[in-house]
Short mmCIF file of C-alpha atoms in Angstrom, two decimals:
data_model
loop_
_atom_site.label_atom_id
_atom_site.label_comp_id
_atom_site.label_asym_id
_atom_site.label_seq_id
_atom_site.Cartn_x
_atom_site.Cartn_y
_atom_site.Cartn_z
CA UNK K 1 57.46 -18.81 57.20
CA UNK K 2 58.58 -19.50 53.75
CA UNK K 3 57.84 -21.14 50.83
CA UNK K 4 59.17 -23.29 48.70
CA UNK K 5 59.15 -23.38 44.41
CA UNK K 6 57.17 -26.15 44.60
CA UNK K 7 54.51 -24.97 46.96
CA UNK K 8 54.30 -21.79 45.14
CA UNK K 9 53.61 -23.52 42.38
CA UNK K 10 51.29 -26.06 44.08
CA UNK K 11 49.61 -22.55 45.52
CA UNK K 12 49.23 -20.86 42.22
CA UNK K 13 48.06 -24.18 40.38
CA UNK K 14 45.48 -24.47 42.87
CA UNK K 15 44.92 -20.80 42.14
CA UNK K 16 44.27 -21.52 38.71
CA UNK K 17 41.91 -24.69 38.89
CA UNK K 18 40.29 -22.43 41.30
CA UNK K 19 39.64 -19.90 38.69
CA UNK K 20 38.51 -22.59 36.19
CA UNK K 21 35.99 -24.06 37.99
CA UNK K 22 34.28 -19.95 39.13
CA UNK K 23 34.43 -20.09 34.76
CA UNK K 24 32.19 -22.57 34.28
CA UNK K 25 30.38 -22.47 37.43
CA UNK K 26 29.41 -18.78 36.03
CA UNK K 27 29.02 -20.01 33.11
CA UNK K 28 26.53 -22.53 34.20
CA UNK K 29 25.20 -20.21 36.37
CA UNK K 30 24.79 -18.09 33.71
CA UNK K 31 22.24 -20.35 31.55
CA UNK K 32 20.59 -21.97 34.87
CA UNK K 33 16.47 -22.55 35.27
CA UNK K 34 14.62 -23.69 37.70
CA UNK K 35 11.43 -24.99 35.68
CA UNK K 36 13.86 -27.61 34.73
CA UNK K 37 14.90 -29.88 37.49
CA UNK K 38 12.98 -32.92 37.91
CA UNK K 39 12.98 -34.45 41.52
CA UNK K 40 15.06 -37.46 42.72
CA UNK K 41 11.72 -40.02 42.38
CA UNK K 42 11.20 -38.10 38.64
CA UNK K 43 15.14 -38.89 37.52
CA UNK K 44 14.86 -42.92 39.15
CA UNK K 45 11.77 -43.20 36.31
CA UNK K 46 13.17 -41.84 33.85
CA UNK K 47 16.42 -44.24 34.17
CA UNK K 48 14.84 -46.98 35.32
CA UNK K 49 15.53 -47.45 38.78
CA UNK K 50 13.30 -48.70 41.40
CA UNK K 51 12.88 -48.53 44.76
CA UNK K 52 14.07 -52.56 44.70
CA UNK K 53 17.60 -51.37 42.96
CA UNK K 54 19.00 -48.57 45.45
CA UNK K 55 18.00 -51.80 48.66
CA UNK K 56 20.95 -52.31 50.45
CA UNK K 57 22.88 -49.08 49.32
CA UNK K 58 23.35 -45.96 52.00
CA UNK K 59 23.08 -42.47 51.25
CA UNK K 60 26.81 -41.09 49.68
CA UNK K 61 28.74 -37.82 49.64
CA UNK K 62 28.95 -36.07 46.62
CA UNK K 63 32.12 -33.09 46.64
#
């Protein structure tokens, strides 16, 4: 199957975007410190979010 010029452009743009995302992820991982991680509970505490605030919310998948 031969690609149309639009499909070629879209494919190239997707590849460029993937390369940019990989560069950002690599930079972040270069400075990653596992000791700086905090739990969900600690994050909620810092933000002032209680269990009551979360009542009625279902889990959310983040892509």
